[in-house]
Coordinates of C-alpha atoms in Angstrom, one line a residue:
Chain K
M13 CA 129.7 160.8 69.5
I14 CA 129.1 164.2 68.0
S15 CA 129.1 162.8 64.5
Y16 CA 126.6 160.2 65.7
I17 CA 124.3 162.8 67.1
A18 CA 124.6 164.9 63.9
R19 CA 123.8 161.9 61.7
R20 CA 120.7 161.0 63.8
L21 CA 119.5 164.6 63.7
A22 CA 119.9 164.9 59.9
F23 CA 118.0 161.7 59.6
G24 CA 115.3 163.0 62.0
V25 CA 114.9 166.2 59.8
L26 CA 114.3 164.0 56.8
T27 CA 111.8 161.9 58.7
I28 CA 109.9 165.0 59.9
I29 CA 109.7 166.3 56.3
G30 CA 108.3 162.9 55.3
V31 CA 105.9 163.0 58.2
S32 CA 104.6 166.4 57.3
I33 CA 103.8 165.1 53.8
V34 CA 102.0 162.1 55.2
V35 CA 100.0 164.3 57.6
F36 CA 99.1 166.7 54.7
V37 CA 98.0 163.8 52.5
I38 CA 95.8 162.3 55.2
M39 CA 94.1 165.6 56.2
R40 CA 93.8 167.3 52.8
V41 CA 94.0 164.9 50.0
L42 CA 92.0 161.9 51.3
P43 CA 88.3 162.2 50.4
G44 CA 86.2 164.1 52.9
D45 CA 85.1 167.7 52.3
P46 CA 86.3 170.2 54.9
L47 CA 83.1 172.2 54.3
V48 CA 81.0 169.2 55.3
A49 CA 83.0 169.2 58.5
L50 CA 82.6 172.9 59.0
F51 CA 78.9 173.2 58.3
G52 CA 77.7 169.6 58.9
P53 CA 76.1 167.5 56.2
D54 CA 72.8 169.5 56.5
G55 CA 74.4 172.9 56.3
F56 CA 76.6 171.8 53.5
T57 CA 73.7 170.9 51.2
K58 CA 72.1 174.3 51.8
L59 CA 75.2 176.2 50.5
T60 CA 75.1 177.4 46.9
D61 CA 78.0 176.6 44.6
E62 CA 79.3 180.2 44.7
Q63 CA 79.2 180.2 48.5
R64 CA 81.1 176.9 48.5
A65 CA 83.8 178.3 46.2
Q66 CA 84.0 181.5 48.3
Y67 CA 84.5 179.6 51.6
M68 CA 87.1 177.3 49.9
A69 CA 89.0 180.3 48.6
D70 CA 88.8 182.0 52.1
L71 CA 90.2 179.0 53.8
G72 CA 93.0 178.8 51.1
L73 CA 91.7 175.4 50.0
S74 CA 91.2 176.1 46.4
D75 CA 94.9 176.7 45.7
P76 CA 96.9 173.9 44.1
L77 CA 98.0 171.3 46.7
W78 CA 101.7 172.1 46.6
K79 CA 100.9 175.7 47.3
Q80 CA 98.7 174.7 50.2
Y81 CA 101.4 172.5 51.5
L82 CA 104.1 175.3 51.3
A83 CA 101.7 177.7 53.0
W84 CA 101.3 175.3 55.9
V85 CA 105.0 174.7 56.2
A86 CA 105.5 178.5 56.2
D87 CA 102.9 178.8 58.9
I88 CA 104.7 176.3 61.0
A89 CA 108.1 178.0 60.4
R90 CA 106.5 181.2 61.7
G91 CA 105.4 179.3 64.8
E92 CA 101.7 180.0 64.2
F93 CA 100.3 176.5 63.3
G94 CA 97.2 178.0 61.7
R95 CA 93.9 178.8 63.2
S96 CA 90.9 176.8 64.4
F97 CA 87.7 176.7 62.4
F98 CA 85.7 177.5 65.5
R99 CA 87.8 179.3 68.0
A100 CA 89.5 182.7 68.1
E101 CA 92.6 181.2 69.7
S102 CA 95.4 180.3 67.4
V103 CA 96.6 176.7 67.5
A104 CA 100.0 177.9 68.8
E105 CA 98.3 179.6 71.7
M106 CA 96.2 176.5 72.5
I107 CA 99.3 174.3 72.4
S108 CA 101.3 176.6 74.8
R109 CA 98.3 176.7 77.2
R110 CA 97.6 173.0 77.2
A111 CA 100.9 171.2 76.4
P112 CA 102.5 171.7 79.8
L113 CA 99.7 169.6 81.5
T114 CA 100.2 166.7 79.1
A115 CA 104.0 166.9 79.4
Q116 CA 103.6 166.8 83.1
I117 CA 101.3 163.7 82.9
A118 CA 103.7 162.0 80.5
F119 CA 106.7 162.7 82.7
L120 CA 105.1 161.6 85.9
S121 CA 103.7 158.5 84.3
V122 CA 107.3 157.5 83.3
V123 CA 108.6 158.1 86.8
F124 CA 105.7 156.1 88.2
S125 CA 106.3 153.2 85.8
W126 CA 109.9 153.0 86.8
L127 CA 109.1 153.2 90.5
V128 CA 106.7 150.3 90.2
G129 CA 108.2 148.3 87.4
I130 CA 111.9 148.1 88.4
P131 CA 111.5 146.9 92.0
V132 CA 108.8 144.4 90.9
A133 CA 111.1 143.1 88.2
L134 CA 114.1 142.9 90.6
V135 CA 112.2 140.8 93.1
S136 CA 110.8 138.6 90.3
A137 CA 114.1 138.0 88.7
L138 CA 115.9 137.2 91.9
K139 CA 113.4 134.5 92.7
P140 CA 112.0 133.3 89.3
N141 CA 108.9 131.2 89.4
S142 CA 108.2 132.0 93.1
A143 CA 104.7 132.9 94.2
W144 CA 105.5 136.6 94.0
D145 CA 106.9 136.2 90.5
N146 CA 103.8 134.5 89.3
V147 CA 101.5 137.1 90.9
T148 CA 103.4 140.0 89.4
R149 CA 103.5 138.3 86.0
F150 CA 99.8 137.8 86.1
F151 CA 99.3 141.5 86.9
S152 CA 101.6 142.7 84.2
I153 CA 99.7 140.6 81.7
L154 CA 96.4 141.9 83.0
F155 CA 97.5 145.5 82.8
L156 CA 98.7 145.0 79.2
A157 CA 95.1 144.2 78.4
I158 CA 93.2 146.8 80.4
P159 CA 92.4 149.9 78.3
G160 CA 93.7 152.9 80.2
F161 CA 90.7 155.1 79.6
W162 CA 88.3 152.5 81.0
F163 CA 90.5 152.1 84.1
G164 CA 90.5 155.9 84.4
I165 CA 86.7 156.2 84.4
L166 CA 86.5 153.4 87.0
I167 CA 88.9 155.3 89.2
V168 CA 87.0 158.5 88.9
L169 CA 83.7 156.6 89.7
A170 CA 85.2 154.7 92.7
L171 CA 86.6 157.9 94.2
L172 CA 83.3 159.6 93.8
F173 CA 81.3 156.7 95.3
W174 CA 83.5 155.9 98.2
F175 CA 85.1 159.2 99.1
G176 CA 82.8 161.7 97.4
Y177 CA 85.9 163.2 95.7
R178 CA 86.1 164.5 92.2
A179 CA 89.3 166.1 90.8
P180 CA 88.8 169.7 89.8
L181 CA 87.7 170.3 86.2
T182 CA 89.7 173.4 85.5
G183 CA 93.4 173.3 85.0
A184 CA 96.1 175.4 86.7
P185 CA 99.8 175.7 86.0
F186 CA 102.0 173.9 88.5
F187 CA 103.7 177.1 89.7
S188 CA 100.6 179.1 90.5
D189 CA 98.6 176.4 92.3
P190 CA 100.6 173.2 92.7
L191 CA 97.9 171.4 94.8
L192 CA 95.2 172.0 92.3
N193 CA 97.5 171.1 89.4
L194 CA 98.6 167.8 91.0
Q195 CA 95.0 166.7 91.6
I196 CA 94.4 166.9 87.9
V197 CA 97.6 165.4 86.8
I198 CA 98.0 162.5 89.2
G199 CA 95.1 160.4 88.0
P200 CA 96.0 160.1 84.3
A201 CA 99.7 159.8 85.3
I202 CA 98.9 156.7 87.5
V203 CA 96.8 155.1 84.9
L204 CA 99.3 155.6 82.1
G205 CA 102.1 154.7 84.4
L206 CA 100.6 151.4 85.4
G207 CA 100.2 150.5 81.7
Q208 CA 103.8 151.2 81.1
A209 CA 104.9 149.6 84.3
A210 CA 103.6 146.3 83.0
Y211 CA 105.8 146.5 79.9
I212 CA 108.8 147.7 82.0
A213 CA 108.5 145.0 84.6
R214 CA 108.3 142.3 81.9
M215 CA 111.3 143.7 79.9
A216 CA 113.4 144.3 83.1
R217 CA 112.7 140.8 84.4
S218 CA 113.8 139.0 81.2
S219 CA 116.8 141.3 80.8
L220 CA 117.9 140.8 84.4
L221 CA 117.5 137.0 84.1
E222 CA 119.8 137.2 81.0
V223 CA 122.4 139.4 82.6
I224 CA 122.6 137.4 85.9
R225 CA 123.8 134.4 83.9
E226 CA 126.7 136.5 82.4
D227 CA 130.3 135.7 83.2
Y228 CA 131.1 139.0 84.7
V229 CA 128.3 138.6 87.3
R230 CA 129.7 135.2 88.2
T231 CA 133.2 136.7 88.5
A232 CA 131.9 139.5 90.7
R233 CA 130.3 136.9 93.0
A234 CA 133.4 134.8 92.9
K235 CA 135.6 137.6 94.1
G236 CA 133.4 137.8 97.2
L237 CA 131.2 140.7 96.5
S238 CA 127.9 140.6 98.4
S239 CA 124.9 139.5 96.4
R240 CA 123.3 142.9 96.9
L241 CA 126.3 144.8 95.5
V242 CA 126.6 142.4 92.6
I243 CA 123.0 143.2 91.6
A244 CA 123.3 146.9 92.2
L245 CA 126.7 147.6 90.6
H246 CA 127.1 144.9 87.9
A247 CA 123.8 143.4 86.9
L248 CA 121.2 146.2 87.1
P249 CA 123.1 148.9 85.1
N250 CA 123.6 146.5 82.2
A251 CA 120.1 145.1 82.5
L252 CA 118.6 148.6 82.3
L253 CA 119.8 149.4 78.8
P254 CA 116.9 147.7 76.9
V255 CA 114.5 149.1 79.6
I256 CA 115.6 152.6 78.8
T257 CA 115.0 152.1 75.1
L258 CA 111.6 150.6 75.8
S259 CA 110.7 153.4 78.1
G260 CA 111.5 156.0 75.5
I261 CA 109.4 154.2 72.9
L262 CA 106.5 153.8 75.4
L263 CA 106.7 157.5 76.2
G264 CA 105.7 158.2 72.6
F265 CA 102.8 155.8 72.9
V266 CA 101.8 157.4 76.2
L267 CA 101.3 160.7 74.3
A268 CA 98.7 158.9 72.2
G269 CA 97.3 157.0 75.1
S270 CA 96.8 160.3 77.0
I271 CA 94.1 161.3 74.5
P272 CA 91.4 159.0 75.7
V273 CA 92.8 158.9 79.3
E274 CA 92.6 162.7 79.6
R275 CA 89.1 162.5 78.3
A276 CA 88.2 159.9 80.9
F277 CA 89.5 162.1 83.7
G278 CA 88.4 165.4 82.2
A279 CA 91.9 166.7 82.3
P280 CA 92.3 169.8 80.0
G281 CA 95.5 168.8 78.3
L282 CA 96.6 168.5 74.7
G283 CA 95.0 165.1 74.4
D284 CA 91.7 166.7 75.4
A285 CA 92.3 169.4 72.7
M286 CA 92.8 166.6 70.2
F287 CA 89.5 165.0 71.3
I288 CA 87.7 168.3 70.8
A289 CA 89.3 168.8 67.4
V290 CA 88.1 165.4 66.3
K291 CA 84.6 165.9 67.7
E292 CA 84.3 169.3 65.9
R293 CA 85.9 167.9 62.7
D294 CA 88.4 170.8 63.0
V295 CA 90.7 169.8 60.2
F296 CA 93.3 172.5 60.7
V297 CA 93.7 172.0 64.4
M298 CA 93.9 168.2 63.9
Q299 CA 96.5 168.5 61.1
N300 CA 98.8 170.6 63.3
L301 CA 98.3 168.6 66.4
V302 CA 99.0 165.3 64.6
F303 CA 102.1 166.8 63.1
L304 CA 103.2 168.1 66.5
Y305 CA 102.7 164.6 68.1
A306 CA 104.6 163.0 65.3
C307 CA 107.5 165.4 65.7
V308 CA 107.7 164.8 69.5
F309 CA 107.6 161.1 68.7
V310 CA 110.5 161.3 66.2
L311 CA 112.4 163.5 68.6
L312 CA 111.9 161.1 71.5
N313 CA 113.3 158.3 69.4
I314 CA 116.4 160.3 68.6
V315 CA 116.9 161.2 72.2
V316 CA 116.6 157.5 73.2
D317 CA 119.1 156.5 70.5
V318 CA 121.6 159.1 71.7
V319 CA 121.2 158.3 75.3
I320 CA 121.7 154.6 74.6
A321 CA 124.7 155.3 72.5
W322 CA 126.1 157.5 75.3
L323 CA 125.5 154.7 77.8
D324 CA 126.6 151.8 75.6
P325 CA 129.8 152.4 73.6
R326 CA 129.3 149.2 71.6
I327 CA 126.5 151.0 69.6
R328 CA 128.4 154.2 69.0
Y329 CA 131.2 152.4 67.2
Q330 CA 129.1 150.3 64.9
Chain X
M2 CA 101.3 125.9 44.5
T3 CA 100.1 122.4 45.3
A4 CA 101.2 121.1 41.9
T5 CA 104.2 118.8 42.4
H6 CA 107.4 119.8 40.7
P7 CA 109.2 117.1 38.8
G8 CA 112.3 117.9 40.9
N9 CA 110.4 117.0 44.1
I10 CA 111.0 113.5 45.3
A11 CA 107.8 113.0 47.2
P12 CA 107.5 109.9 49.6
P13 CA 104.7 107.5 48.8
T14 CA 101.6 109.2 49.9
T15 CA 100.2 106.1 51.7
F16 CA 102.8 106.4 54.5
K17 CA 102.0 110.1 55.2
P18 CA 99.4 110.8 57.9
S19 CA 96.6 112.9 56.5
R20 CA 96.8 116.6 56.9
L21 CA 93.8 116.6 59.2
R22 CA 95.3 114.0 61.4
R23 CA 98.6 115.9 61.7
M24 CA 96.6 119.0 62.6
R25 CA 94.7 117.2 65.3
E26 CA 97.9 115.8 66.7
G27 CA 99.5 119.2 66.7
F28 CA 96.5 120.6 68.5
F29 CA 96.6 118.0 71.2
S30 CA 100.3 118.4 71.8
F31 CA 99.7 122.2 72.1
V32 CA 97.1 121.6 74.7
R33 CA 99.4 119.2 76.6
R34 CA 102.4 121.5 76.5
S35 CA 100.7 124.8 77.4
P36 CA 97.3 124.2 79.1
M37 CA 97.1 127.9 80.0
S38 CA 97.3 129.1 76.4
A39 CA 94.9 126.4 75.4
F40 CA 92.5 127.7 78.0
W41 CA 92.7 131.3 76.8
G42 CA 92.4 130.0 73.3
L43 CA 89.1 128.4 74.4
V44 CA 88.1 131.8 75.9
A45 CA 88.9 133.5 72.6
A46 CA 86.9 130.9 70.7
A47 CA 84.0 131.4 73.0
I48 CA 84.1 135.1 72.3
V49 CA 84.2 134.5 68.6
V50 CA 81.2 132.2 68.9
M51 CA 79.4 134.8 71.0
A52 CA 80.1 137.4 68.3
V53 CA 78.8 135.1 65.5
S54 CA 75.7 134.0 67.3
A55 CA 74.9 137.4 68.9
P56 CA 71.3 137.7 67.6
V57 CA 70.5 134.3 69.1
L58 CA 72.3 134.8 72.4
A59 CA 71.2 138.4 73.2
P60 CA 68.1 138.4 75.4
Y61 CA 66.8 141.7 73.9
D62 CA 67.1 143.8 70.8
P63 CA 70.2 145.9 71.4
L64 CA 68.6 148.9 69.7
K65 CA 65.1 148.7 71.3
S66 CA 64.6 151.2 74.1
N67 CA 62.2 150.5 76.9
F68 CA 61.1 153.7 78.5
R69 CA 59.7 151.9 81.6
A70 CA 63.2 150.7 82.5
M71 CA 65.6 153.5 82.0
T72 CA 69.0 153.6 83.7
K73 CA 68.2 150.6 85.8
P74 CA 71.0 148.9 87.7
P75 CA 71.6 145.2 87.1
N76 CA 68.5 143.2 88.1
E77 CA 67.0 139.8 87.3
K78 CA 65.4 141.0 84.0
N79 CA 68.4 143.0 82.8
W80 CA 71.5 141.3 84.1
F81 CA 73.8 144.1 83.2
G82 CA 71.3 146.9 83.7
T83 CA 69.9 149.3 81.2
D84 CA 71.1 152.6 79.7
Q85 CA 69.5 156.1 79.6
V86 CA 66.9 155.1 77.0
G87 CA 66.3 151.7 78.5
R88 CA 68.4 149.5 76.2
D89 CA 69.6 146.3 77.7
T90 CA 73.4 146.5 78.4
L91 CA 74.0 142.7 78.2
S92 CA 72.5 142.6 74.7
R93 CA 74.5 145.6 73.7
V94 CA 77.7 144.1 75.0
I95 CA 77.0 140.8 73.1
H96 CA 76.3 142.7 69.9
G97 CA 79.3 144.9 70.5
S98 CA 81.5 141.8 70.4
R99 CA 80.3 141.3 66.8
T100 CA 81.4 144.7 65.6
S101 CA 84.7 144.7 67.6
L102 CA 85.8 141.3 66.4
M103 CA 84.7 142.0 62.8
V104 CA 86.6 145.2 62.7
A105 CA 89.7 143.7 64.4
F106 CA 89.7 140.6 62.1
A107 CA 89.2 142.6 59.0
A108 CA 91.9 145.2 59.9
V109 CA 94.4 142.5 60.7
L110 CA 93.5 140.5 57.6
F111 CA 94.1 143.5 55.4
G112 CA 96.8 145.4 57.3
T113 CA 99.0 142.7 58.7
T114 CA 98.7 140.7 55.5
L115 CA 99.5 143.6 53.2
G116 CA 102.4 144.5 55.4
A117 CA 103.7 141.0 55.4
L118 CA 103.5 140.7 51.6
W119 CA 105.2 144.1 51.3
G120 CA 107.9 142.9 53.7
L121 CA 108.3 139.7 51.7
A122 CA 108.8 141.7 48.5
C123 CA 111.3 144.1 50.3
G124 CA 113.3 141.3 51.8
F125 CA 113.3 139.3 48.6
F126 CA 114.1 141.9 46.0
G127 CA 116.2 144.3 48.2
G128 CA 117.9 147.2 46.3
R129 CA 116.2 150.5 45.6
F130 CA 112.7 149.1 46.1
D131 CA 113.6 148.0 49.6
L132 CA 115.3 151.3 50.4
I133 CA 112.3 153.4 49.4
S134 CA 109.9 151.1 51.2
Q135 CA 111.9 151.2 54.4
R136 CA 111.7 155.1 54.3
L137 CA 108.0 154.9 53.7
I138 CA 107.5 152.5 56.6
E139 CA 109.6 154.7 58.8
F140 CA 107.3 157.6 58.1
M141 CA 104.3 155.5 58.9
Q142 CA 105.9 154.4 62.1
S143 CA 106.6 158.0 63.2
F144 CA 103.1 158.2 64.5
P145 CA 101.8 156.5 67.6
D146 CA 99.2 154.1 66.1
L147 CA 96.2 155.6 67.8
I148 CA 97.0 159.1 66.4
L149 CA 97.4 157.8 62.9
A150 CA 94.2 155.9 63.1
M151 CA 92.4 158.9 64.5
A152 CA 93.6 161.2 61.7
I153 CA 92.6 158.7 59.0
A154 CA 89.2 157.9 60.5
M155 CA 88.5 161.6 60.9
A156 CA 89.6 162.4 57.3
L157 CA 87.5 159.6 55.8
G158 CA 84.4 160.3 57.9
A159 CA 82.6 157.9 60.2
G160 CA 81.7 154.3 59.2
T161 CA 82.7 150.7 59.6
W162 CA 85.0 150.6 56.6
T163 CA 86.7 153.8 57.6
V164 CA 87.6 152.3 61.0
I165 CA 88.8 149.1 59.4
V166 CA 91.0 151.0 56.9
A167 CA 92.3 153.3 59.6
I168 CA 93.4 150.4 61.8
A169 CA 94.7 148.3 58.9
I170 CA 97.0 151.1 57.8
T171 CA 98.6 151.3 61.3
R172 CA 99.3 147.5 61.1
I173 CA 101.1 147.6 57.8
P174 CA 104.6 148.8 59.0
F175 CA 104.8 146.1 61.8
G176 CA 104.0 143.3 59.3
G177 CA 106.5 144.8 56.9
R178 CA 109.3 145.1 59.4
V179 CA 109.0 141.7 61.0
I180 CA 108.5 139.6 57.8
R181 CA 111.2 141.5 56.0
S182 CA 113.8 140.6 58.6
V183 CA 112.6 136.9 58.5
V184 CA 112.9 136.9 54.7
L185 CA 116.4 138.5 54.9
S186 CA 117.7 135.7 57.0
L187 CA 115.9 133.0 55.0
K188 CA 117.3 134.2 51.8
E189 CA 120.8 133.3 53.0
M190 CA 119.8 129.7 53.9
Q191 CA 121.4 126.9 52.0
Y192 CA 118.2 125.3 50.8
V193 CA 117.2 128.5 49.1
E194 CA 120.6 128.8 47.5
A195 CA 120.2 125.2 46.3
A196 CA 116.8 125.8 44.8
R197 CA 118.2 128.8 43.0
G198 CA 121.1 126.7 41.9
I199 CA 118.9 124.1 40.2
G200 CA 117.2 127.0 38.4
A201 CA 114.1 127.8 40.3
S202 CA 112.5 131.1 39.1
N203 CA 112.1 134.1 41.4
R204 CA 108.4 133.5 41.7
R205 CA 108.9 129.9 42.7
L206 CA 111.6 130.7 45.2
M207 CA 109.4 133.4 46.8
F208 CA 106.2 131.5 47.0
R209 CA 107.3 127.9 47.3
H210 CA 110.4 128.2 49.4
I211 CA 110.3 131.4 51.4
L212 CA 106.6 132.2 51.9
P213 CA 105.8 128.9 53.8
Q214 CA 108.6 129.8 56.3
C215 CA 106.9 133.1 57.0
V216 CA 103.6 131.6 58.0
A217 CA 104.6 131.0 61.6
P218 CA 105.8 134.6 62.3
Y219 CA 102.8 135.9 60.4
L220 CA 100.4 133.9 62.6
I221 CA 102.0 135.1 65.8
L222 CA 102.0 138.7 64.6
A223 CA 98.4 138.5 63.5
T224 CA 97.1 137.1 66.9
T225 CA 99.0 139.8 68.8
H226 CA 97.6 142.4 66.4
L227 CA 94.1 141.3 67.0
G228 CA 94.4 142.5 70.6
V229 CA 95.9 145.8 69.6
A230 CA 93.2 146.3 66.9
I231 CA 90.5 145.7 69.5
V232 CA 92.0 148.3 71.8
I233 CA 92.4 150.9 68.9
E234 CA 88.8 150.2 67.8
A235 CA 87.5 150.8 71.3
S236 CA 89.6 153.9 71.7
L237 CA 88.3 155.3 68.4
G238 CA 84.8 154.5 69.5
F239 CA 85.4 156.2 72.8
L240 CA 86.8 159.3 71.1
G241 CA 83.8 159.5 68.8
V242 CA 85.6 158.6 65.5
G243 CA 84.7 154.9 65.6
I244 CA 81.6 153.2 64.3
P245 CA 78.8 155.7 64.9
P246 CA 75.9 155.0 67.2
P247 CA 73.2 153.5 67.4
S248 CA 75.0 150.3 66.4
P249 CA 76.7 149.3 69.7
T250 CA 80.4 148.8 70.0
W251 CA 82.3 148.6 73.3
G252 CA 84.0 151.9 72.6
N253 CA 81.0 153.9 71.8
M254 CA 79.1 152.4 74.7
L255 CA 81.8 153.8 77.0
S256 CA 81.6 157.1 75.2
D257 CA 77.8 157.1 75.6
A258 CA 78.1 156.4 79.3
L259 CA 80.5 159.3 79.8
N260 CA 78.3 161.7 77.8
S261 CA 75.3 160.8 79.8
G262 CA 76.2 163.3 82.5
L263 CA 78.9 164.2 85.0
V264 CA 78.5 160.8 86.8
P265 CA 78.0 157.9 84.5
P266 CA 76.2 154.9 86.0
W267 CA 78.8 152.3 87.0
W268 CA 77.2 149.3 85.2
L269 CA 77.3 151.2 81.9
V270 CA 81.1 151.6 82.4
L271 CA 82.1 148.3 84.0
F272 CA 80.7 145.8 81.5
P273 CA 81.8 147.0 78.1
G274 CA 85.3 147.6 79.6
L275 CA 85.4 144.1 81.1
A276 CA 84.5 142.8 77.7
I277 CA 87.4 144.6 76.1
T278 CA 89.8 143.5 78.8
L279 CA 88.8 139.9 78.6
T280 CA 89.0 139.8 74.8
V281 CA 92.4 141.4 74.6
L282 CA 93.7 139.2 77.4
A283 CA 92.5 136.1 75.6
F284 CA 94.0 137.0 72.3
N285 CA 97.3 138.2 73.9
L286 CA 97.8 135.0 75.8
L287 CA 96.7 132.9 72.9
G288 CA 99.3 134.8 70.8
D289 CA 102.0 134.1 73.4
G290 CA 101.1 130.4 73.4
I291 CA 101.2 130.2 69.6
R292 CA 104.6 131.9 69.6
D293 CA 106.0 129.6 72.2
A294 CA 104.7 126.6 70.3
L295 CA 105.7 127.6 66.8
D296 CA 108.9 129.5 67.3
P297 CA 110.3 130.2 70.7
R298 CA 113.2 132.1 69.1
L299 CA 110.8 134.9 68.4
R300 CA 110.1 135.5 72.1
N301 CA 112.1 138.8 72.1
A302 CA 111.6 139.7 68.4
L303 CA 107.9 140.5 68.6

């Protein structure tokens, strides 16, 4: 087990190095002048050539590319993540202020997706092709197609029209003001959770249907175990393995999905910061945030692999 | 590729039903077997027709503002209402379908196809080329697709082609992975071995014997990716890195609505979003239907 984890981690480090190069190439090497981003197309044409050279040198953009790359890696190693073009706050400060909210949203949405998805799948799988099964399948297909951010705006509008309620626009850490914090977090979490619940219900249903046909389930029934215990002790734990994998992968996509959804709800999380960075064409912030998201994504995949290997010895010994 | 090889023993062509006829029969059996998917295929076709004939269908010019009818809720003159500068929402939704579908089709055509060809080469040649390719694909898959698309779209600057390229790049690894695994299993098949045995060249093996077998998984993948591409395009538009206004897309219409004030008018939010949902639903269900019809074994693979 330990050697398995070590191998996965070593692989992960390699992947993250590769990812950092990809991010660097996208943000620095692809055409698109950072000065145009900084000053806008109009401001850019007004700059003289010397001014352009001066700004490029100040930003460290006139060094050779490998030097720029190493400088960036050193920045990350120091835990600074560079600075924004427009704000005094360093990217690291911004991340530590905003990331908890996004993490909370992501965590709650996963909990929510399991709370909705698994019971729905259980009822569906126990009575396949019943009316309930068809209704829930319809809804899971529907929620796969609904864009979360649109659903989010609709919820905000509906609450405002019918209840005159609008979630507060300023964030607060959970421990200083839990009520305020929850009001901000709950909307995005539900929207993102429903999107995941659709996948989870689908996967859990088909996986349960498969497991129920296995020999050991029949044996358990044959020895006289009640149907409820067979499902709870024999079928469900085995059926959940692929669901755990899926949930981990979805969690990575939720981090991306939270960008437009946070914007829709006006929740001041990391996704919102990403939106602002894109709007302001803030290349440095964007570069670091994209890298951070990718690292979390890679790490999540490793955690999922390790958890699955821990739960399922067949994978460990392959 | 259509030239007959001397080794091929072709049956007399007079007995063979024409290609058109076989296609028609295939189509009817598809409708009979899964009427639901056929229905959603019809919806998808209707949306495509709407996109192609947008200038004819749209009651108004999507860019023309009417300052006597600003922010009007749906009424008999503007069925979907008007926006802050009095542009007709229905016309904008119809014209939006044009952009959305064009971007989605182009992105899938380039991205999924490029990925599929890459996967074909990886699976076929194997070795060091495959190893390096797999690492590269892994790096590309280390980003959630929306984030990768956002970064590329932002770095390249706004524009239609930018968005297409950004979405296409996120599609490459999926095409690569799926087609590679299909090719790997095909390569071990006896008929391929037999063809190799009678001295078929690598090129002939790849394009004549393996490529045709990849068409079914490719089609399934491409239809599924259409839905994904539409959602990414809408998200990019919503986040302000999509196709820039004034040309309407469903995503930038939603973004405009949200930027219009703290409380966006409901009709400016509802209709573009419904259009996205309906289109994605249609392509997803059509994709499911095609998958079940062509290759039910892929049910869990894709």
